[in-house]
Coordinates of C-alpha atoms in Angstrom, one line a residue:
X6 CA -24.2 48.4 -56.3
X7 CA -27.4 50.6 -56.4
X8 CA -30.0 50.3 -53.4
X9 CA -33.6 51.1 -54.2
X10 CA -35.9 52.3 -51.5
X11 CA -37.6 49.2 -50.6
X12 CA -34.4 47.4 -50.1
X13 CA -33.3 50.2 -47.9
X14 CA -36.7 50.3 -46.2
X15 CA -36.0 45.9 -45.4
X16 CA -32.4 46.9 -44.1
X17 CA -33.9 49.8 -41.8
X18 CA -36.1 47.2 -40.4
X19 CA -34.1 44.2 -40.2
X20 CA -31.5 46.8 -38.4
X21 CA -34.4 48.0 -36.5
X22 CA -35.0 44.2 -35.2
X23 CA -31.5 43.5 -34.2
X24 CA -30.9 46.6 -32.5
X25 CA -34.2 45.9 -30.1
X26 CA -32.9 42.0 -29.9
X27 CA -29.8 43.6 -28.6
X28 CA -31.5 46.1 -26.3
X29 CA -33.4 43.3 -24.8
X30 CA -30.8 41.1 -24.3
X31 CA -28.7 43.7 -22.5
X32 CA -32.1 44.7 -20.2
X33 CA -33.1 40.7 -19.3
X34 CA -29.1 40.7 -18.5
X35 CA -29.5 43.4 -16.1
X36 CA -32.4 42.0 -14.8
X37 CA -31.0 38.7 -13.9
X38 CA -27.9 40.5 -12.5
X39 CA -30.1 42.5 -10.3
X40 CA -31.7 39.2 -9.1
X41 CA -29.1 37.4 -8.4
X42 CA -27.8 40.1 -6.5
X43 CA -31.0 41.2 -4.7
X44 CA -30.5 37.1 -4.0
X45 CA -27.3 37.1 -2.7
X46 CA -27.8 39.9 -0.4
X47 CA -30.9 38.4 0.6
X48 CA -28.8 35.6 1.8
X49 CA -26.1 37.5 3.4
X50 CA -28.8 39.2 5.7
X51 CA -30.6 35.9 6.5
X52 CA -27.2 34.7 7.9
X53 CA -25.9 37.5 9.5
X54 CA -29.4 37.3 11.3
X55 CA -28.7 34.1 12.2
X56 CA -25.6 34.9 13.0
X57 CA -26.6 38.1 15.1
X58 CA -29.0 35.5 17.3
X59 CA -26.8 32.8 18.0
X60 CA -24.4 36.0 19.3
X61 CA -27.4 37.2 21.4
X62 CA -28.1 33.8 22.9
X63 CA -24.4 33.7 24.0
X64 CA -24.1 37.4 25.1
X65 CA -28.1 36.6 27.5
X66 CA -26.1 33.5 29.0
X67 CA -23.2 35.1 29.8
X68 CA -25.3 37.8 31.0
X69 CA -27.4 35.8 33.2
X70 CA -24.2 34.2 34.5
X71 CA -23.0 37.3 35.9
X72 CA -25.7 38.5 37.3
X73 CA -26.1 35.1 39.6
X74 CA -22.1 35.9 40.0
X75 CA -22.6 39.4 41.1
X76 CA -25.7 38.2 43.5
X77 CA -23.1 35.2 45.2
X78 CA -19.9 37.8 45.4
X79 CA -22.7 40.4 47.0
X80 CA -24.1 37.9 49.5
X81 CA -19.8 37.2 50.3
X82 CA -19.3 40.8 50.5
X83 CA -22.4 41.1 53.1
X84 CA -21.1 38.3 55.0
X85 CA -17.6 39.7 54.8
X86 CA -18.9 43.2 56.2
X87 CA -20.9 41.1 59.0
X88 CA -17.6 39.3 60.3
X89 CA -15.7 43.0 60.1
X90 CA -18.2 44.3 62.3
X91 CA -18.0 41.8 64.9
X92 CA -14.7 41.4 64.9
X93 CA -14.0 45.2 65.2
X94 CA -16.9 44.8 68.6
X95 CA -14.8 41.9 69.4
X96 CA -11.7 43.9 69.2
X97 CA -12.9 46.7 70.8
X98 CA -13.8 44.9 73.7
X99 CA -10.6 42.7 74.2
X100 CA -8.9 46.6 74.2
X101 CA -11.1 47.5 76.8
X102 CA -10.4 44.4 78.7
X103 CA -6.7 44.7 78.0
X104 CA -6.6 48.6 79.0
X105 CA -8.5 48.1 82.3
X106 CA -5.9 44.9 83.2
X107 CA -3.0 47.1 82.2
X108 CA -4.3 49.8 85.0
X109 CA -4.9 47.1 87.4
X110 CA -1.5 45.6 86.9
X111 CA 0.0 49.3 86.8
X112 CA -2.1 51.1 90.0
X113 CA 0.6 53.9 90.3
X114 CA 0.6 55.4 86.9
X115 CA -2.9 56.5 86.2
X116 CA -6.6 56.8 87.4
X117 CA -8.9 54.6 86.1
X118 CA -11.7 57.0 85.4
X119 CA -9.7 60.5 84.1
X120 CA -6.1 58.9 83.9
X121 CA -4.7 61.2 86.1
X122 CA -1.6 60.4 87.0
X123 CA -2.1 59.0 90.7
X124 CA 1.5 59.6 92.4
X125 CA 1.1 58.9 95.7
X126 CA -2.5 60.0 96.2
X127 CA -4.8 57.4 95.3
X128 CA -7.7 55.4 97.1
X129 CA -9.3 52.3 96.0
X130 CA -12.8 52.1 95.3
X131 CA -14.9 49.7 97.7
X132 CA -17.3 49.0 94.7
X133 CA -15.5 48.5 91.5
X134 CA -11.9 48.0 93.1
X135 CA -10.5 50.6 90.5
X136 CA -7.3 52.9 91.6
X137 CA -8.2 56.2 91.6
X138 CA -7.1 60.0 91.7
X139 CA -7.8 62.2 94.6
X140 CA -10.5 64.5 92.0
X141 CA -12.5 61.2 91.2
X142 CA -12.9 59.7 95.2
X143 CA -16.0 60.5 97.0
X144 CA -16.1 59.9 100.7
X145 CA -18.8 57.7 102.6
X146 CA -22.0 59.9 103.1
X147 CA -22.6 57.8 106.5
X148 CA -21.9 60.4 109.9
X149 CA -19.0 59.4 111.9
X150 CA -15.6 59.4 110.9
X151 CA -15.3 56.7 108.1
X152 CA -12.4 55.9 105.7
X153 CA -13.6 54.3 102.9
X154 CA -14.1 55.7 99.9
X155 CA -15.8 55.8 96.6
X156 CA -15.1 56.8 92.6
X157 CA -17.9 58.7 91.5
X158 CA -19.2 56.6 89.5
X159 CA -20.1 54.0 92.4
X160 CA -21.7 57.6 94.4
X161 CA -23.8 57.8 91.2
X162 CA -25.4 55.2 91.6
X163 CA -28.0 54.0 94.5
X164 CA -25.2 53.0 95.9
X165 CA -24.9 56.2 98.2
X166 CA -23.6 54.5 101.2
X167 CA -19.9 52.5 101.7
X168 CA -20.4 48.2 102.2
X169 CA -19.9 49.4 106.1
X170 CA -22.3 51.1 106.5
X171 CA -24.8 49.7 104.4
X172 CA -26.6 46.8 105.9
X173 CA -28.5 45.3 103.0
X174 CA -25.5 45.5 100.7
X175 CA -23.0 44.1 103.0
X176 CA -25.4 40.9 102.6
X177 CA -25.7 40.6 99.4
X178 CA -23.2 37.9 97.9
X179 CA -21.7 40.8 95.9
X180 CA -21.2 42.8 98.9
X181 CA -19.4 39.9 100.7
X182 CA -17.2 39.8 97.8
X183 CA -16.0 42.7 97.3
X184 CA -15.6 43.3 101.3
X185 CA -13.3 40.4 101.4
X186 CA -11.5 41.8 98.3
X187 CA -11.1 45.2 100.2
X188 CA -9.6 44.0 103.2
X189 CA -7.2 41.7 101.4
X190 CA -6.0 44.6 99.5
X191 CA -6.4 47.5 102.4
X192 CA -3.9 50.6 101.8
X193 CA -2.9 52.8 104.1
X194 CA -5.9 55.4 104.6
X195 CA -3.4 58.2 106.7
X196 CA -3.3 60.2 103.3
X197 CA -7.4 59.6 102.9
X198 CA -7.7 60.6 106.5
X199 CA -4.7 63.8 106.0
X200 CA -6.4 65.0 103.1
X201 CA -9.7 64.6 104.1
X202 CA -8.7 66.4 106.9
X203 CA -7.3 69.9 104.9

């Protein structure tokens, strides 16, 4: 079969038409695909949004949670430190306490201001009733031969003068006191007066 030129021009052109149908359909088919898609992902980020903000809610709650935690377990900690403190001052004094009984109750082993060791040398002051060495007595500044004698601390003080001697001390309802207290608990001064004596 013989084809003339216009029936070849007609198949040209009816081949001409279903190639471009084709190409169409294959370009409207990639344009839907790339709508749907563009779709879809538009929906995935609209829910991991959603997702990402209900997370943030829960990660500010929990944040604000601990920070009111931190603020109670800081005001704890404060109060923790506070009761330390006073109990260490608390301690420190009940050692103090307990260290100036144990030299009262143990007069013979050391002085109660250098902790010397006291022997058989030791004197008893008329103010603070403490034991002491012969290095930390101080004898009465009155004239006259007088025994009694004082720690220097006592002599630092305005006390210059033993309770004997000292009229407006003697008293005094702390002079009275502590004058009874040395006479109940009088040593024997012959080493005070021998070594005050060398």
């Amino acid at each position: 079969m013989e084809w003339n030129d216009e029936q070849l021009m007609q198949l040209q052109q009816s081949l001409a038409q279903v190639t471009g149908a084709i190409d169409r359909k294959r370009r409207l088919d990639v344009r839907n695909a790339m709508r749907r898609e563009t779709a879809s992902v538009q929906d995935y980020v609209i829910e991991s949004c959603i997702d990402y903000r209900q997370e943030l809610k829960v990660l500010e709650a929990e944040n604000k949670r601990l920070k009111t935690s931190n603020t109670l377990l800081a005001a704890q900690n404060q109060a923790l430190l506070d009761a330390r403190k006073k109990n260490d001052e608390l301690l420190t004094f009940h050692r103090k306490v307990l260290k100036q009984a144990r030299r009262a109750q143990r007069p013979n082993k050391e002085c109660a201001l250098c902790d010397h060791p006291l022997a058989c040398q030791k004197s008893l002051c008329v103010y603070c009733q403490q034991w002491m060495c012969q290095c930390c007595r101080r004898w009465c500044n009155c004239k006259g031969p007088c025994t009694v004698t004082m720690c220097k601390q006592c002599s630092a003080k305005e006390q210059r003068e033993c309770p004997k001697h000292n009229a407006a001390w003697i008293e005094s309802e702390r002079g009275r006191a502590l004058m009874t207290y040395y006479e109940e608990h009088k040593y024997d001064s012959s080493s005070d007066e021998e070594s005050s004596s060398e």
